[in-house]
Structure formats: structure tokens, C-alpha cells
PDB file of N, CA and C in Angstrom:
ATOM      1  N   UNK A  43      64.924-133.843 -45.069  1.00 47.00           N
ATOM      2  CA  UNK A  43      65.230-134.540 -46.295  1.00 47.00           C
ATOM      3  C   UNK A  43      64.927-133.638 -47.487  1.00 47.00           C
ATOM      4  N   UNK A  44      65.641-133.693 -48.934  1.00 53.00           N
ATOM      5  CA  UNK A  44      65.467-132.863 -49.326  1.00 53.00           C
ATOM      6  C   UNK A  44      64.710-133.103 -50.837  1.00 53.00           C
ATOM      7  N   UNK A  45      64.447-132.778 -51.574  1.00 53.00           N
ATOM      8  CA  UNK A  45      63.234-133.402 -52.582  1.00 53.00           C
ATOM      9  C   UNK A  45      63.828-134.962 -53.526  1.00 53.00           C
ATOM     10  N   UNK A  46      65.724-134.449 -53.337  1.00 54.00           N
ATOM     11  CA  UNK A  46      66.194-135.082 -54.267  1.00 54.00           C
ATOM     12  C   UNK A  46      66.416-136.655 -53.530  1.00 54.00           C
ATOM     13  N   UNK A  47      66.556-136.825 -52.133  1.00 61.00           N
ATOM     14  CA  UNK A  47      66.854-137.835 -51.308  1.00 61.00           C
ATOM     15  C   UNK A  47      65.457-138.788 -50.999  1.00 61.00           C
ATOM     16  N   UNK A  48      64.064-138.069 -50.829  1.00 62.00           N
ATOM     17  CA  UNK A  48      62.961-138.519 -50.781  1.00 62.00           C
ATOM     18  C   UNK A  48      62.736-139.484 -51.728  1.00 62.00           C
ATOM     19  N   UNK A  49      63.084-139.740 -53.229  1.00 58.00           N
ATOM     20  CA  UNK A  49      62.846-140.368 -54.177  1.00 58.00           C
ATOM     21  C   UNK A  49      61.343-139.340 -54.728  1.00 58.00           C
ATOM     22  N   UNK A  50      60.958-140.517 -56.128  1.00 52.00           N
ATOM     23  CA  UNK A  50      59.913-140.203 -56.444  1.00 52.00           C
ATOM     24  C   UNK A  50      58.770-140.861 -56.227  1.00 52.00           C
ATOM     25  N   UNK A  51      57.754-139.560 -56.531  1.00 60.00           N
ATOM     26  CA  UNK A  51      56.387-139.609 -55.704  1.00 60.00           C
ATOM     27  C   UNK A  51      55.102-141.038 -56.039  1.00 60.00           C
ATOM     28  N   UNK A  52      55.816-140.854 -57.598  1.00 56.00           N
ATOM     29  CA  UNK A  52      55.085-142.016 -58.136  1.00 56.00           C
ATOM     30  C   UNK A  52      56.110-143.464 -58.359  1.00 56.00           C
ATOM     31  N   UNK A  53      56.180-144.618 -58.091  1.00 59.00           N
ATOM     32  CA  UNK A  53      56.942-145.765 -58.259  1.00 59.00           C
ATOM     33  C   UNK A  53      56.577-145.946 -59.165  1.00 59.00           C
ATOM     34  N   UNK A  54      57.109-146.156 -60.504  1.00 57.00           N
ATOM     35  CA  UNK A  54      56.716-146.862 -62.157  1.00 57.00           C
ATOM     36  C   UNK A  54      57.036-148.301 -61.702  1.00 57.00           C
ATOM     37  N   UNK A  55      57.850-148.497 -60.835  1.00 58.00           N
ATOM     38  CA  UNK A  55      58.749-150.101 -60.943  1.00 58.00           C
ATOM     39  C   UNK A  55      57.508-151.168 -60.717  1.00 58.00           C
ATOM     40  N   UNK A  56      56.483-150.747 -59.549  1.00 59.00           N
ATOM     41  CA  UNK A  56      55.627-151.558 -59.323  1.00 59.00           C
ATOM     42  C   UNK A  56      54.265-151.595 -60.524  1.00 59.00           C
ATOM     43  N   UNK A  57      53.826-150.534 -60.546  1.00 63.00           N
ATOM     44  CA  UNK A  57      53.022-150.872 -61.910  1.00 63.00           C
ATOM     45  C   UNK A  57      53.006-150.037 -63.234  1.00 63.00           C
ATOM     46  N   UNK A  58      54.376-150.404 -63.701  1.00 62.00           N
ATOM     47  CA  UNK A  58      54.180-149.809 -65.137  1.00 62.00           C
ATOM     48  C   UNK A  58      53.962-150.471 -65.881  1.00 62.00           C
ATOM     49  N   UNK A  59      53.531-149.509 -67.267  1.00 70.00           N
ATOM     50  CA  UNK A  59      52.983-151.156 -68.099  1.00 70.00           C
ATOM     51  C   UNK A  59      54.533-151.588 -68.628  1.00 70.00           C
ATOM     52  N   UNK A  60      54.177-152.469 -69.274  1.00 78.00           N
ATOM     53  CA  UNK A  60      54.892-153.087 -70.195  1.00 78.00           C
ATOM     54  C   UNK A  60      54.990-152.984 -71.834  1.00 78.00           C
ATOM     55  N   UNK A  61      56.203-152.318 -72.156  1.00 78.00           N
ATOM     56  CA  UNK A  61      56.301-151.945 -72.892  1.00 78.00           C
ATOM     57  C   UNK A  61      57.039-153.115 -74.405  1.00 78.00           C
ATOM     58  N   UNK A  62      56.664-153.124 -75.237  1.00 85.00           N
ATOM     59  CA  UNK A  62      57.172-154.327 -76.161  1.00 85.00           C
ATOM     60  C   UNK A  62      58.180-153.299 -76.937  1.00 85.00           C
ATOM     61  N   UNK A  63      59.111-154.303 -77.955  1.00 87.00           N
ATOM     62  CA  UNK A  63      60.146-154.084 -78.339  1.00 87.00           C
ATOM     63  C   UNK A  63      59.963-152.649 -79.271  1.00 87.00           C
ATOM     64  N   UNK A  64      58.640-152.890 -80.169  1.00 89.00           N
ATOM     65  CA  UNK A  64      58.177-151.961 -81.197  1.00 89.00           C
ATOM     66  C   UNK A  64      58.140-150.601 -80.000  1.00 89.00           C
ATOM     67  N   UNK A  65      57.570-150.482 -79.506  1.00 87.00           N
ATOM     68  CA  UNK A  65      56.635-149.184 -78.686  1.00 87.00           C
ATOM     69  C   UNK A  65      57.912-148.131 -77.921  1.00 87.00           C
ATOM     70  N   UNK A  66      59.601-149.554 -77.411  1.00 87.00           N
ATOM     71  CA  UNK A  66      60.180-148.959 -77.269  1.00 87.00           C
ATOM     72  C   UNK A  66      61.404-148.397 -78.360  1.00 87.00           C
ATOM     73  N   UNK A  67      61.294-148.898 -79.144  1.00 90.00           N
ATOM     74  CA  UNK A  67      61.641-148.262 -80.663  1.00 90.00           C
ATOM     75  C   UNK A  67      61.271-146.892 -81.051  1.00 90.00           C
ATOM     76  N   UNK A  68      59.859-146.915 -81.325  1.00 92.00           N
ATOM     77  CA  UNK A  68      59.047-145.825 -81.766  1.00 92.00           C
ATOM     78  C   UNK A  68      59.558-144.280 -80.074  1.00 92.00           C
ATOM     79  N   UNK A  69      59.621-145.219 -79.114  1.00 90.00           N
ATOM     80  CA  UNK A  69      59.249-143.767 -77.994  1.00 90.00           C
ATOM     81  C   UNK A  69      60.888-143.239 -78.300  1.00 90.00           C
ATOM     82  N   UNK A  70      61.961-144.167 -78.862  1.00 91.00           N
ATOM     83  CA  UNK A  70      63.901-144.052 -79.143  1.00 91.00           C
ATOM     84  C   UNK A  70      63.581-143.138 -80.373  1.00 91.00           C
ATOM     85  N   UNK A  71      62.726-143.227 -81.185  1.00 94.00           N
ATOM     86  CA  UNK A  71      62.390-142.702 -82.702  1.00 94.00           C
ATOM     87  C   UNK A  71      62.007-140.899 -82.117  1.00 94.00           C
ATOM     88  N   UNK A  72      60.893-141.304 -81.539  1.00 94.00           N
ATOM     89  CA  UNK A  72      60.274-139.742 -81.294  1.00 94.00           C
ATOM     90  C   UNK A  72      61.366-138.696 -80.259  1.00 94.00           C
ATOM     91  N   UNK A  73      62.009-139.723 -79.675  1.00 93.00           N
ATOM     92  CA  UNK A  73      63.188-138.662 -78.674  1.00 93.00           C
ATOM     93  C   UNK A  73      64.735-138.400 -79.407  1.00 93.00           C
ATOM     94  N   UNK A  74      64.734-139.142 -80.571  1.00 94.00           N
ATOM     95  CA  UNK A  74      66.164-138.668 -81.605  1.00 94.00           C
ATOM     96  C   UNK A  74      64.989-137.841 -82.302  1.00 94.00           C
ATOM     97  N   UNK A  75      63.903-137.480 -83.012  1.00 95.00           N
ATOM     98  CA  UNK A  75      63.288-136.592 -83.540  1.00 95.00           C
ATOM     99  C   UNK A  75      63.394-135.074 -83.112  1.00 95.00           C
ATOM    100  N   UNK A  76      62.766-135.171 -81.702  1.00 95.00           N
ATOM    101  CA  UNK A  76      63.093-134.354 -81.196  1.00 95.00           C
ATOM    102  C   UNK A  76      63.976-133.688 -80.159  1.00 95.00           C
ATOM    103  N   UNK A  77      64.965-134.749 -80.244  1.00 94.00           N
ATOM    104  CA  UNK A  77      66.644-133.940 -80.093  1.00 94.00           C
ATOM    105  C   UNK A  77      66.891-132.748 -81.125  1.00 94.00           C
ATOM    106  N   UNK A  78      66.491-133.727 -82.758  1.00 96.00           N
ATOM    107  CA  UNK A  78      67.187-133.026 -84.050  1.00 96.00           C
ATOM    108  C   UNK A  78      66.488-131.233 -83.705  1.00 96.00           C
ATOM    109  N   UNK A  79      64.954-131.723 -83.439  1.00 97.00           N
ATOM    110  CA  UNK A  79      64.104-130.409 -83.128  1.00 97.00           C
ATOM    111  C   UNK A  79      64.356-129.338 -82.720  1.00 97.00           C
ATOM    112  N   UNK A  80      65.129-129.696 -81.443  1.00 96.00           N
ATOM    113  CA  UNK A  80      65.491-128.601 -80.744  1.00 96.00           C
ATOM    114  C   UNK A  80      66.908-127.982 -80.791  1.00 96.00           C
ATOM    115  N   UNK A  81      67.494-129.291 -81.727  1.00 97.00           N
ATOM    116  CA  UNK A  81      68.936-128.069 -82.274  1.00 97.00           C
ATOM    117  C   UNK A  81      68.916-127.607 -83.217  1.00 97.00           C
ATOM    118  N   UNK A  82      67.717-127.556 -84.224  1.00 97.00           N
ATOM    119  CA  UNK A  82      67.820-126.633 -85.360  1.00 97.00           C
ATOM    120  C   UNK A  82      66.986-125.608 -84.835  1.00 97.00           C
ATOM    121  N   UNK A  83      66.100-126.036 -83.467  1.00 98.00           N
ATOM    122  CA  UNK A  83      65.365-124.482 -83.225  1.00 98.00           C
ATOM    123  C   UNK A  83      66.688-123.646 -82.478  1.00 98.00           C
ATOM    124  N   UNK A  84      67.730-124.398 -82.193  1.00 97.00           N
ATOM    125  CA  UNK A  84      68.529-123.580 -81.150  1.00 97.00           C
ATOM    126  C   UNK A  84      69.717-122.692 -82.517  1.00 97.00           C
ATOM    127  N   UNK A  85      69.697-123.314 -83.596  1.00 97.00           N
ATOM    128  CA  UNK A  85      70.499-122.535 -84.601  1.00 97.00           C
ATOM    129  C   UNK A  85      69.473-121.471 -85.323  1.00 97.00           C
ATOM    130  N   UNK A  86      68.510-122.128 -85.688  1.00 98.00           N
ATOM    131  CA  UNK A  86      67.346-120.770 -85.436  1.00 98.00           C
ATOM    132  C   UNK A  86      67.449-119.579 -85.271  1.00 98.00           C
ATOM    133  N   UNK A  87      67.465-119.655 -83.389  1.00 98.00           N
ATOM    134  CA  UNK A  87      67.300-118.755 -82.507  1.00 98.00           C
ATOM    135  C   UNK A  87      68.950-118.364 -82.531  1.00 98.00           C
ATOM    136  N   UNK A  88      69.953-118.738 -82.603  1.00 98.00           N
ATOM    137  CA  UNK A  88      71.430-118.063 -82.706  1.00 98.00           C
ATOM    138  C   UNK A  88      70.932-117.270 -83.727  1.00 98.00           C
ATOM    139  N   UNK A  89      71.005-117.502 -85.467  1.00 98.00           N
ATOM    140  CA  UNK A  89      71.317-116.941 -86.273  1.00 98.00           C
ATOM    141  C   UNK A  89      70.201-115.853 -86.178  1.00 98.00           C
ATOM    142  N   UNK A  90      68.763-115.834 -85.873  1.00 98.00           N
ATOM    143  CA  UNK A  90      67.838-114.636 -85.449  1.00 98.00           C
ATOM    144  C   UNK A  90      68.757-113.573 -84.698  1.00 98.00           C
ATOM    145  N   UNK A  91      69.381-114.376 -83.498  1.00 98.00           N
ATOM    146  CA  UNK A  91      70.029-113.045 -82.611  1.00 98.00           C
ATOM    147  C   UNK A  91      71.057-112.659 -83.088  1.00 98.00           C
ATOM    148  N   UNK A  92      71.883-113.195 -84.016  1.00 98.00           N
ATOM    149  CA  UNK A  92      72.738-113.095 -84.962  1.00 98.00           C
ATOM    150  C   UNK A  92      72.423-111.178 -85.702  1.00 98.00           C
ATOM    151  N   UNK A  93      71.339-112.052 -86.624  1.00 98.00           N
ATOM    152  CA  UNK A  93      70.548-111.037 -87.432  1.00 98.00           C
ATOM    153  C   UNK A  93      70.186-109.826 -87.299  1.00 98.00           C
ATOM    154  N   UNK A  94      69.887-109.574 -85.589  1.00 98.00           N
ATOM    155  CA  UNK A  94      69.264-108.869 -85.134  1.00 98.00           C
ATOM    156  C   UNK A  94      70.444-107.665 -84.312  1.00 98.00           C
ATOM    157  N   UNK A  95      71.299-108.716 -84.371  1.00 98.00           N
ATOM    158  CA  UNK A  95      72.432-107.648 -83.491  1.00 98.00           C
ATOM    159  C   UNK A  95      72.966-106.817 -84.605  1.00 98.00           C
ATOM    160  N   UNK A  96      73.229-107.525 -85.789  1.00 97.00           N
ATOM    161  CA  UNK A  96      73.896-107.093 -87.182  1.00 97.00           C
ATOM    162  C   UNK A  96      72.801-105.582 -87.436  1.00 97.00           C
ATOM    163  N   UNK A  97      71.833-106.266 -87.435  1.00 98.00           N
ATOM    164  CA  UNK A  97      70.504-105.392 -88.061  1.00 98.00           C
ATOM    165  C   UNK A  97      70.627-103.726 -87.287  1.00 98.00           C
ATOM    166  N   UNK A  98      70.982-104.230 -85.913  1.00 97.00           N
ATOM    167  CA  UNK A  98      71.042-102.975 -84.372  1.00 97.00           C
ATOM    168  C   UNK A  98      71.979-102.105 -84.840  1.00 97.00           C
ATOM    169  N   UNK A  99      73.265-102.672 -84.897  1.00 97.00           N
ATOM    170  CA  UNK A  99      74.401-101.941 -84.910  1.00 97.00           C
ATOM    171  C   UNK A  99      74.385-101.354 -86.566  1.00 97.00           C
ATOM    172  N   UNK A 100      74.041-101.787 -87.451  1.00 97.00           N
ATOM    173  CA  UNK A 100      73.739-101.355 -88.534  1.00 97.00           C
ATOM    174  C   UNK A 100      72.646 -99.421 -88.769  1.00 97.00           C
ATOM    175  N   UNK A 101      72.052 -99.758 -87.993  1.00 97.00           N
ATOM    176  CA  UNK A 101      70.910 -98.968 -87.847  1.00 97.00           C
ATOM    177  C   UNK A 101      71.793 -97.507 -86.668  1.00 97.00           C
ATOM    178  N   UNK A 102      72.071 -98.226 -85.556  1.00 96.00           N
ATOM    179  CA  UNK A 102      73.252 -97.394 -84.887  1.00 96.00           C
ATOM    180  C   UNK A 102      74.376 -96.249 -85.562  1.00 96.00           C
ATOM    181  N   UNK A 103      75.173 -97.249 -86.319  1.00 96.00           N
ATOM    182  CA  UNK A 103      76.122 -97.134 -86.953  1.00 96.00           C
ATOM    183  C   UNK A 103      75.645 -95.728 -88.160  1.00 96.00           C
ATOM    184  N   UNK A 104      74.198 -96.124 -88.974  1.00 95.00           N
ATOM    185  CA  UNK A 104      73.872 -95.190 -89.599  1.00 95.00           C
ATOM    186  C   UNK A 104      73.376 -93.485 -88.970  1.00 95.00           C
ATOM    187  N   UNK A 105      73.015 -93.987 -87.817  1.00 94.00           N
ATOM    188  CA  UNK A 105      72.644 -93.083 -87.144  1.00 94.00           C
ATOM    189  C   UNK A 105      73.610 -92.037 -86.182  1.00 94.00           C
ATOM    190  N   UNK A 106      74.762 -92.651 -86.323  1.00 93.00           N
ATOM    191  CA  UNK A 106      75.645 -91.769 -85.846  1.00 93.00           C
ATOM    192  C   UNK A 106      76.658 -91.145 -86.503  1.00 93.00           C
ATOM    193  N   UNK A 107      76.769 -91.444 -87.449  1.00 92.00           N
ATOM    194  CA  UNK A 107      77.143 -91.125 -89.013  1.00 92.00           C
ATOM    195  C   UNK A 107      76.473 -89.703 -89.482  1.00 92.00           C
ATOM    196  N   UNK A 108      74.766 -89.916 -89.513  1.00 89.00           N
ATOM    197  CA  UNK A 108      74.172 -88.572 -89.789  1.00 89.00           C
ATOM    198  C   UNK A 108      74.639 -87.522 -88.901  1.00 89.00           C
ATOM    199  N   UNK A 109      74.570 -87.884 -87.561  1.00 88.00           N
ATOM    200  CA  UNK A 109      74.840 -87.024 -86.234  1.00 88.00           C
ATOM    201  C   UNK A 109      75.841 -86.582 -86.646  1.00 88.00           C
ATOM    202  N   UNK A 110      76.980 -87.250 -86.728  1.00 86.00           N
ATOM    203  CA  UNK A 110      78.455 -86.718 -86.876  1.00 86.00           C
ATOM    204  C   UNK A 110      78.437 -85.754 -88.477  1.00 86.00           C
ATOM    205  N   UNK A 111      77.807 -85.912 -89.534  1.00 83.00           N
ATOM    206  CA  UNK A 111      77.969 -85.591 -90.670  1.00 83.00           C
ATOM    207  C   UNK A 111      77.098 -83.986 -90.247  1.00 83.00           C
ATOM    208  N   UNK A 112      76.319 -84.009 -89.593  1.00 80.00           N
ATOM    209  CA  UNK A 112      75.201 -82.733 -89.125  1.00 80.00           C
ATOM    210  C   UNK A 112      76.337 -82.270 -88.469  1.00 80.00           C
ATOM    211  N   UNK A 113      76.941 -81.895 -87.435  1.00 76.00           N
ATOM    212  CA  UNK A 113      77.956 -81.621 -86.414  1.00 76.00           C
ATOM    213  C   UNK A 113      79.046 -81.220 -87.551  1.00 76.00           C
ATOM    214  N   UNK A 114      79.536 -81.912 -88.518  1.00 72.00           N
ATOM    215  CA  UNK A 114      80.970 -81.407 -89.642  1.00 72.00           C
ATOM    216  C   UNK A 114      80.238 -80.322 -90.076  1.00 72.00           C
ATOM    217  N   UNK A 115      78.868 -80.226 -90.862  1.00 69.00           N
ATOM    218  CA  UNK A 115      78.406 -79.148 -91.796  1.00 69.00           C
ATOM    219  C   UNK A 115      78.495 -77.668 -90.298  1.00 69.00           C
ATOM    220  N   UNK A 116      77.629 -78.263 -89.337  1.00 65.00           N
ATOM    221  CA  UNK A 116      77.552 -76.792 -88.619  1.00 65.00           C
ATOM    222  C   UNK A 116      79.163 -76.194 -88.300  1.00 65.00           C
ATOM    223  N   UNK A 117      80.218 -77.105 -88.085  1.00 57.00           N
ATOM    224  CA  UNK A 117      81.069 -76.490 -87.482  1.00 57.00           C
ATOM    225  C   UNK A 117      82.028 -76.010 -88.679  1.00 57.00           C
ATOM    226  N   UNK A 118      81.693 -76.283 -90.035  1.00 54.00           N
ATOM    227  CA  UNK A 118      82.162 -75.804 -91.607  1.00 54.00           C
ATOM    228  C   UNK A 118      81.721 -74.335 -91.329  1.00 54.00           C
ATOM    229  N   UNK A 119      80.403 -74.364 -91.237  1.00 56.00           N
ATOM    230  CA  UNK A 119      79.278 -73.277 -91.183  1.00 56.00           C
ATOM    231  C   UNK A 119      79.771 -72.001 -90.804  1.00 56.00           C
ATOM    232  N   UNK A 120      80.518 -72.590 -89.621  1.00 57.00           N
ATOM    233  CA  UNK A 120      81.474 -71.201 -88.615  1.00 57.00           C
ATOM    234  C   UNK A 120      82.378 -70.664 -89.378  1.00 57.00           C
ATOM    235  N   UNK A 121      83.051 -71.299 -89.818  1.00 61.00           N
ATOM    236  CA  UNK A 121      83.836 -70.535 -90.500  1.00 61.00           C
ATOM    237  C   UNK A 121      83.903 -69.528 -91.447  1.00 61.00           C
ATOM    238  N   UNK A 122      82.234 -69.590 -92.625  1.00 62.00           N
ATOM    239  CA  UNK A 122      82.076 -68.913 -93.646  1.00 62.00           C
ATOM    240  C   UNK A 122      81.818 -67.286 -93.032  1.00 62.00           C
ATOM    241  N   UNK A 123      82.184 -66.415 -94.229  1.00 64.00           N
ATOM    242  CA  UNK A 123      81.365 -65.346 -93.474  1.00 64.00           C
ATOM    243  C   UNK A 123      79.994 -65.070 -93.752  1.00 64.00           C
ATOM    244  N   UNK A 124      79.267 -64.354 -92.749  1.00 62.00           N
ATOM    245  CA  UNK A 124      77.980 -64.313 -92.838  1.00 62.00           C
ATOM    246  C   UNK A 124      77.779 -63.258 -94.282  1.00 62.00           C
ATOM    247  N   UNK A 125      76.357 -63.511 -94.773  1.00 68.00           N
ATOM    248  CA  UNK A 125      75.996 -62.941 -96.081  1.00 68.00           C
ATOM    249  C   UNK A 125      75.977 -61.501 -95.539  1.00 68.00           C
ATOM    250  N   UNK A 126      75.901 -60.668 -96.303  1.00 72.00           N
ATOM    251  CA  UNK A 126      75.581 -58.866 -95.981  1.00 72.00           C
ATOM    252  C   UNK A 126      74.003 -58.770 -96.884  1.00 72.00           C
ATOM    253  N   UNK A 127      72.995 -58.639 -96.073  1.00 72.00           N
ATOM    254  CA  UNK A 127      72.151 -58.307 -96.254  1.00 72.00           C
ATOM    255  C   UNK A 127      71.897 -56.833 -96.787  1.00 72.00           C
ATOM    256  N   UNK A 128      71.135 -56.880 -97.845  1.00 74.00           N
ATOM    257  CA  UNK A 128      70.793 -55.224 -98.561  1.00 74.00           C
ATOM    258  C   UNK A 128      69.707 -54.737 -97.897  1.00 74.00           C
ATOM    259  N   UNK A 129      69.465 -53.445 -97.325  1.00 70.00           N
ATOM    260  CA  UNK A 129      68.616 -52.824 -96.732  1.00 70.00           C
ATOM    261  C   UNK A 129      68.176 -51.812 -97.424  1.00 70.00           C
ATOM    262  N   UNK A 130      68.029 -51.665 -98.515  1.00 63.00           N
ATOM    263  CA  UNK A 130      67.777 -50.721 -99.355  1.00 63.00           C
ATOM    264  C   UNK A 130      66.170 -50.506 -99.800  1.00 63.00           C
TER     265      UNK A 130
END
């Protein structure tokens, strides 16, 4: 049998308390609360990874830019002629 066919371990049906109209209000109150909770932590956490990818490729982007801009000057470089040094 498998955990899901066994049922559960504890039966509420036989002694749970009893809950009045208010108490099940308030427990409907605290679980739309924290529904709202966890989808503004989940837009949160998008727009962070959002931020962070922007932030990456930003940083990337600059960094391969220098590389490539270092690489144009040396291969300019070749072309000039070299200075003539005075030995005099």
C-alpha cells in the first residue's frame, strides 16, 4: 500500500475541536493574507532575478567591449611603423 492509499495517520473527524463561525472566518482571513504574501514575494523574487540577469549581462557586455576595444588598438598597433631609435 502506498502512503497515499493508507489514509492519514491522525483522524481529525473523530476528535477535532469545534470550530465556531468567527475562528473559521479569521483561519479564511489569515489564508487569503497569506496567499496575497506569497505572490508579492513571488514578484519579488522574478523582478530580483530580473535585475540580476540585466545587472550580469550588463557587466558582461562591458567587459567584452574593453577586450574587443584592447584587441582593435593592438592590431592598429601593427600597422604603424616602429619609432627609429637614436643611438648617438
Amino acid at each position: 500500500m502506498s502512503a497515499s492509499e493508507q489514509g492519514p495517520k491522525i483522524k481529525y473527524g473523530e476528535n477535532a475541536p469545534k470550530l465556531d463561525r468567527a475562528q473559521l472566518q479569521f483561519m479564511k482571513l489569515i489564508e487569503e493574507q497569506n496567499l496575497d504574501r506569497v505572490q508579492k514575494l513571488k514578484r519579488v523574487r522574478r523582478n530580483n532575478l530580473l535585475t540580476a540577469a540585466g545587472l550580469g549581462i550588463s557587466v558582461f557586455a562591458i567587459y567584452g567591449y574593453s577586450i574587443f576595444s584592447v584587441q582593435q588598438e593592438k592590431f592598429l598597433d601593427d600597422f604603424e611603423e616602429p619609432k627609429k631609435v637614436n643611438t648617438n
